[in-house]
Coordinates of N, CA and C in Angstrom, one line a residue:
M1 N 33.2 -20.6 7.1 CA 32.9 -20.4 8.5 C 31.9 -20.6 8.6
A2 N 31.5 -21.4 9.4 CA 29.7 -21.8 9.6 C 29.1 -20.4 10.5
E3 N 27.9 -20.2 10.2 CA 27.2 -19.2 10.8 C 26.7 -19.6 12.1
E4 N 26.9 -18.7 12.7 CA 26.2 -19.6 14.3 C 24.7 -19.2 14.5
S5 N 24.0 -20.0 14.6 CA 22.7 -20.0 14.8 C 22.4 -19.5 16.2
Q6 N 20.9 -18.7 16.0 CA 20.3 -18.2 17.2 C 19.0 -18.1 17.0
Y7 N 18.2 -18.3 18.2 CA 16.7 -18.3 18.5 C 16.4 -16.9 18.4
V8 N 15.2 -16.5 17.7 CA 14.6 -15.4 17.9 C 13.0 -15.6 18.0
T9 N 12.2 -14.7 18.6 CA 10.8 -14.5 19.1 C 10.2 -14.5 17.8
L10 N 9.0 -14.5 17.5 CA 8.0 -14.1 16.3 C 8.1 -12.8 16.6
V11 N 8.1 -12.2 17.4 CA 8.2 -10.7 17.4 C 9.4 -10.0 17.0
E12 N 10.2 -10.6 17.2 CA 11.8 -10.3 16.6 C 11.6 -10.3 15.0
V13 N 11.1 -11.9 14.7 CA 10.9 -11.6 13.1 C 9.7 -10.8 12.4
K14 N 9.0 -10.4 13.2 CA 8.2 -9.4 12.6 C 8.8 -8.0 12.5
K15 N 9.7 -7.6 13.3 CA 10.2 -6.6 13.6 C 11.4 -6.4 12.3
M16 N 12.0 -7.4 12.1 CA 13.1 -7.5 11.1 C 12.5 -7.5 9.7
L17 N 11.1 -8.0 9.3 CA 10.6 -8.2 8.3 C 10.2 -6.8 7.9
E18 N 9.4 -6.2 8.8 CA 8.7 -4.7 8.7 C 10.1 -4.0 8.4
R19 N 11.2 -4.2 9.1 CA 12.4 -3.3 8.9 C 13.0 -3.3 7.2
E20 N 12.9 -4.6 7.3 CA 13.6 -4.8 5.7 C 12.5 -4.2 4.7
Q21 N 11.2 -4.4 4.8 CA 10.1 -4.3 3.7 C 10.5 -2.4 3.8
E22 N 10.4 -1.8 4.8 CA 10.7 -0.5 4.7 C 11.9 -0.2 3.8
E23 N 13.1 -0.5 4.1 CA 14.4 -0.8 3.2 C 14.0 -0.8 2.0
R24 N 13.5 -1.7 1.5 CA 13.4 -2.3 0.1 C 12.0 -1.9 -0.6
G25 N 11.1 -1.1 -0.1 CA 9.8 -0.9 -0.4 C 8.9 -2.1 -0.1
E26 N 7.9 -2.5 -1.5 CA 7.2 -3.8 -0.9 C 7.9 -4.7 -1.7
D27 N 9.2 -5.1 -1.8 CA 9.7 -6.2 -2.9 C 10.3 -7.2 -1.6
L28 N 9.6 -7.5 -1.1 CA 9.8 -9.1 -0.2 C 9.7 -9.9 -0.9
T29 N 10.5 -11.4 -0.5 CA 10.1 -12.5 -1.4 C 8.8 -12.7 -0.9
F30 N 7.8 -14.0 -1.4 CA 6.7 -14.8 -1.2 C 6.9 -14.8 0.2
E31 N 8.2 -15.9 0.1 CA 8.1 -16.3 1.7 C 8.5 -15.5 2.8
Q32 N 9.0 -14.5 2.5 CA 9.2 -13.5 3.5 C 7.8 -12.7 3.9
D33 N 7.2 -12.5 2.6 CA 5.4 -11.8 2.8 C 4.9 -12.6 3.8
L34 N 4.8 -14.1 3.5 CA 4.0 -14.8 4.3 C 4.5 -15.0 5.6
A35 N 6.0 -15.1 5.9 CA 6.4 -15.1 7.6 C 6.1 -13.6 8.2
L36 N 6.0 -12.7 7.4 CA 5.5 -11.0 7.9 C 4.2 -10.9 8.4
T37 N 3.1 -11.7 7.3 CA 1.7 -11.8 7.8 C 1.7 -13.0 8.9
H38 N 2.4 -13.8 8.9 CA 2.0 -14.8 10.2 C 2.7 -14.3 11.5
S39 N 3.5 -13.5 11.2 CA 4.1 -12.9 12.9 C 3.2 -11.6 13.0
Q40 N 3.0 -10.8 12.0 CA 1.6 -10.0 12.0 C 0.5 -10.4 12.9
K41 N 0.1 -11.3 12.5 CA -1.1 -12.3 13.1 C -0.9 -12.7 14.5
Y42 N 0.2 -13.3 14.7 CA 0.5 -14.1 15.8 C 1.2 -13.6 16.7
A43 N 2.4 -12.5 16.5 CA 2.9 -12.0 17.8 C 2.0 -11.0 18.8
K44 N 2.0 -11.7 19.9 CA 1.2 -11.5 20.9 C 2.1 -10.3 21.8
L45 N 3.6 -10.2 22.1 CA 4.0 -9.6 23.1 C 5.2 -8.5 22.3
D46 N 5.5 -7.5 23.0 CA 6.2 -7.0 22.6 C 7.8 -7.6 23.0
T47 N 8.6 -6.8 22.1 CA 10.0 -7.2 22.1 C 10.6 -7.2 23.8
K48 N 10.4 -6.2 24.4 CA 11.1 -6.4 25.7 C 10.1 -7.3 26.6
L49 N 9.2 -7.3 26.4 CA 8.5 -8.6 27.3 C 8.6 -9.6 27.1
A50 N 8.8 -10.1 25.9 CA 9.2 -11.4 25.3 C 10.8 -11.7 25.9
E51 N 11.6 -10.8 26.0 CA 13.1 -11.2 26.1 C 13.1 -11.0 28.0
N52 N 12.0 -10.2 28.4 CA 12.0 -10.4 29.9 C 11.4 -12.0 30.3
M53 N 10.5 -12.6 29.6 CA 9.8 -13.8 29.8 C 10.7 -14.8 29.4
I54 N 11.7 -14.6 28.6 CA 12.5 -15.8 28.0 C 13.8 -15.7 29.2
H55 N 14.1 -14.8 29.8 CA 15.4 -14.5 30.6 C 14.7 -15.1 31.7
E56 N 13.5 -14.8 32.4 CA 12.9 -15.6 33.4 C 12.7 -17.1 33.5
L57 N 12.3 -17.4 32.0 CA 12.0 -18.9 31.9 C 13.3 -19.7 31.6
V58 N 14.2 -19.2 31.2 CA 15.5 -19.8 31.4 C 16.1 -20.0 32.7
Q59 N 15.9 -19.2 33.5 CA 16.1 -19.3 34.9 C 15.8 -20.7 35.8
L60 N 14.7 -21.0 35.1 CA 14.2 -22.3 35.7 C 14.8 -23.3 35.3
E61 N 15.1 -24.5 36.0 CA 15.9 -25.4 35.7 C 15.8 -26.4 34.7
K62 N 14.5 -26.8 34.4 CA 14.3 -27.6 33.4 C 13.6 -26.9 32.0
V63 N 14.0 -25.5 31.9 CA 13.4 -24.9 30.9 C 15.0 -24.6 29.9
P64 N 15.0 -25.3 28.7 CA 16.2 -24.8 27.8 C 15.6 -23.8 27.2
D65 N 16.6 -23.1 26.3 CA 16.7 -21.8 25.7 C 15.3 -22.1 24.7
Y66 N 15.8 -23.1 23.8 CA 14.4 -23.3 22.8 C 13.2 -23.3 23.1
I67 N 13.2 -24.0 24.2 CA 11.6 -24.2 24.8 C 11.2 -22.6 25.1
A68 N 12.3 -21.9 25.7 CA 12.0 -20.8 26.3 C 11.1 -19.3 25.3
F69 N 12.2 -19.9 24.3 CA 11.6 -18.8 22.6 C 10.3 -19.2 22.5
K70 N 9.8 -20.5 22.3 CA 8.8 -21.2 21.8 C 7.8 -20.8 23.0
M71 N 7.7 -20.9 24.0 CA 6.7 -20.3 24.9 C 6.4 -18.8 24.8
A72 N 7.4 -18.4 24.6 CA 7.3 -16.6 24.2 C 6.2 -16.5 22.9
D73 N 6.5 -17.2 22.1 CA 5.6 -17.2 20.9 C 4.3 -17.7 21.2
I74 N 4.1 -18.9 21.8 CA 2.9 -19.4 21.8 C 1.9 -19.1 23.0
L75 N 2.8 -18.6 23.9 CA 2.0 -18.8 25.2 C 1.2 -19.4 25.9
P76 N 1.8 -20.6 26.3 CA 0.8 -21.4 27.0 C 0.2 -20.9 28.5
S77 N -1.2 -21.5 28.3 CA -1.8 -21.1 29.7 C -2.3 -22.0 30.4
H78 N -2.2 -23.1 29.9 CA -2.7 -24.5 30.5 C -1.8 -25.7 30.8
P79 N -2.0 -26.2 31.9 CA -0.7 -27.3 31.9 C -0.6 -28.2 30.7
D80 N -1.3 -28.5 30.3 CA -1.5 -29.4 29.0 C -0.6 -29.0 28.0
D81 N -0.9 -27.6 27.5 CA -0.1 -26.8 26.6 C 1.5 -26.9 27.0
V82 N 2.0 -26.7 28.2 CA 3.3 -26.7 28.5 C 3.8 -28.3 28.4
R83 N 3.1 -29.4 29.1 CA 3.3 -30.8 28.8 C 3.5 -30.8 27.3
A84 N 3.0 -30.4 26.3 CA 3.0 -30.6 24.8 C 4.3 -29.9 24.5
L85 N 5.1 -28.9 25.0 CA 6.2 -28.3 24.6 C 7.2 -29.1 24.5
F86 N 7.3 -30.2 26.1 CA 8.3 -30.8 26.5 C 8.0 -32.1 26.4
A87 N 7.3 -32.5 25.1 CA 6.8 -33.7 24.8 C 8.2 -34.8 24.5
K88 N 8.7 -34.1 23.6 CA 10.0 -34.6 23.1 C 11.5 -34.8 24.2
E89 N 11.2 -34.1 25.2 CA 12.1 -34.0 26.2 C 12.3 -35.2 26.6
R90 N 13.8 -35.8 27.3 CA 13.9 -36.8 28.0 C 13.7 -36.9 29.4
F91 N 12.9 -35.9 29.8 CA 12.5 -36.0 31.2 C 11.2 -35.2 31.1
T92 N 10.4 -35.7 32.2 CA 8.9 -35.3 32.4 C 9.0 -34.0 33.7
L93 N 8.1 -33.3 33.3 CA 8.0 -32.1 34.1 C 6.7 -32.6 35.4
D94 N 7.0 -32.3 36.5 CA 6.2 -32.6 37.6 C 5.1 -31.7 37.6
D95 N 4.1 -31.5 38.7 CA 3.3 -30.7 38.6 C 4.0 -29.5 39.0
S96 N 4.7 -29.3 40.1 CA 5.2 -28.2 40.8 C 6.4 -27.5 39.5
D97 N 6.7 -27.9 38.8 CA 7.5 -27.6 37.5 C 6.7 -26.7 36.7
I98 N 5.4 -27.5 36.5 CA 4.6 -26.6 35.6 C 3.7 -25.5 36.2
K99 N 3.5 -25.6 37.3 CA 2.8 -24.1 38.2 C 3.8 -23.3 38.1
E100 N 5.3 -23.7 38.4 CA 6.3 -22.5 37.9 C 6.2 -21.9 36.6
I101 N 6.2 -22.6 35.9 CA 6.2 -22.0 34.5 C 5.2 -21.2 34.2
L102 N 4.0 -22.1 34.6 CA 2.7 -20.8 34.5 C 2.5 -19.9 35.0
S103 N 3.3 -20.0 36.3 CA 3.3 -18.7 37.4 C 4.3 -17.4 36.4
V104 N 5.1 -17.9 35.8 CA 6.3 -16.9 35.1 C 5.3 -16.3 33.9
M105 N 4.7 -17.3 33.3 CA 3.5 -16.8 32.1 C 2.6 -16.0 32.2
K106 N 2.1 -16.2 33.4 CA 1.1 -15.2 33.8 C 1.6 -13.8 33.9
K107 N 2.6 -13.7 34.4 CA 3.2 -12.4 34.7 C 3.3 -11.3 33.4
Y108 N 3.2 -12.1 32.4 CA 3.3 -11.6 30.8 C 2.5 -11.3 29.9
L109 N 0.9 -12.0 30.5 CA -0.2 -12.4 30.1 C -1.0 -11.0 30.2

């Protein structure tokens, strides 16, 4: 049976790897150690704030789950940053959509 995939934020990755490091001691694999270092450096929100942000972003009509999770990691603060995250989508955001997204982002920054 195939595993069900789920999205996780960078802060969740950080918590998982720190918990794994505590259980194992210092025996993380090279890749896990790199991921832990990266998450410690770039995870900016705590878990609860990230979850609340994602929940609020997903409520917006044009924000799919995977982009909401990416926004919680990147924390875009400029309209061009938001446009870049939606560059591969089959639709374009108008200025009102971008303002709505950025207003949600400002609540958590």
